[in-house]
Amino acid sequence: MKLTTPRRAAAAAVIALAGLLASATPAATAAPGAPGSVPAGIPVSALAAPDIPLANVKAHLTQFQSIATANGGSRAHGRPGYLASVNYVKGKLDAAGFVTTVQQFTTGGATGYNLIADWPGGDPGQVLMAGAHLDSVSAGAGISDNASGSAAVLETALAVSRAQLQTTKHLRFAWWGAEELGLVGSRYYVNSLPSAERAKVSAYLNFDMIGSPNPGYFVYDDNVALENVFKTYFATLGVPTEIETEGDGRSDHASFKNVGITVGGLFAGAGRLKSAAQAAKWGGSAGVAFDRCYHRACDNTANINDTALNRNSDAIAHAIWTVGGATARSGLGTGR
Ligand code: DTR
Ligand code: ZN
Ligand code: ZN
């Protein structure tokens, strides 16, 4: 639809802890820190997240590549490829039952667009947000940076719809404009939120570059509870993680952190070189950038590591189901 105007329950009950950061006593499960223990302050959902189909995520990447190819080679702010990307994502979400809103802003002499998608239900006073910037640099299609995050967040939202998921928190997904110009879209969103609405956002999860071709597995360490949600998940896969140190202030989570909102997220690496120690534990090439096509024309559909994209997409779903406090699903839903 063309943009015209904005717009597992297991037998056990869900054990939801009060608040994200409340020092609620951890659920009486395993000893703190023991495998399978519950990080303090995180709702424990008896409902496991579904697998996010890698093929679906890659199909979105193919669409984003086609959009760039058909629109001068990029999906950059102010170019037709960006608005076409917004329309693609919006069409999928509208068809899946989300309430979408397009927020316009102006920067660099051009109109920018944020796409916000609310999943009906949940406590409107406790909003869990997950997002990714949808724009590329003007040099290329921006498949690693950041169609990867945009596609994974989109497919997770569609999985929520397929499950007709019910959650304790209200779920809100976002695709940001003009990140590459300096976090412009996400900052505009946060600054435009009335303070009462801002206070309702319990956490924002950011996913920028999650399929890098020579990947690392980095977890944001801005909040220990959210960091543990991701670390615990990767530990179940036997994948060691490191804390993310390349990005303080370098992606859209900074817009939220700057106004005191709890943030977390995942990152597979950009222009820094992978060390020998990192190559030993993660595979890939030492002495080579995590993404050697970072901000270059070669950031196309060949510039993705499927294993990293798959693992990170599933980790995103795990976080949404867990932190969102999934309580029930009522079918296969309509998500496409
Ligand atoms: N600013 C992002 C790339 C980036 C660099 N360091 C980090 C750390 C965390 C997330 C993203 C990034 C971009 O160029 O879009
Ligand atoms: Zn970038
Ligand atoms: Zn990025």
Coordinates of C-alpha atoms and ligand atoms in Angstrom, one line a residue, residues 133 135-137 145-146 179-180 208-209 294-295, ligand 2:
H133 CA 17.2 2.3 11.0
D135 CA 18.1 4.1 5.6
S136 CA 21.3 3.3 3.9
V137 CA 24.2 5.5 3.0
D145 CA 23.8 -1.6 7.3
N146 CA 20.9 -1.8 7.9
E179 CA 20.2 7.5 11.0
E180 CA 23.2 7.9 8.7
D208 CA 21.8 -2.1 13.6
M209 CA 24.1 -4.4 11.6
Y294 CA 30.7 -0.9 5.5
H295 CA 29.3 2.2 3.9
Ligands
ZN2 ZN 25.9 3.1 8.6

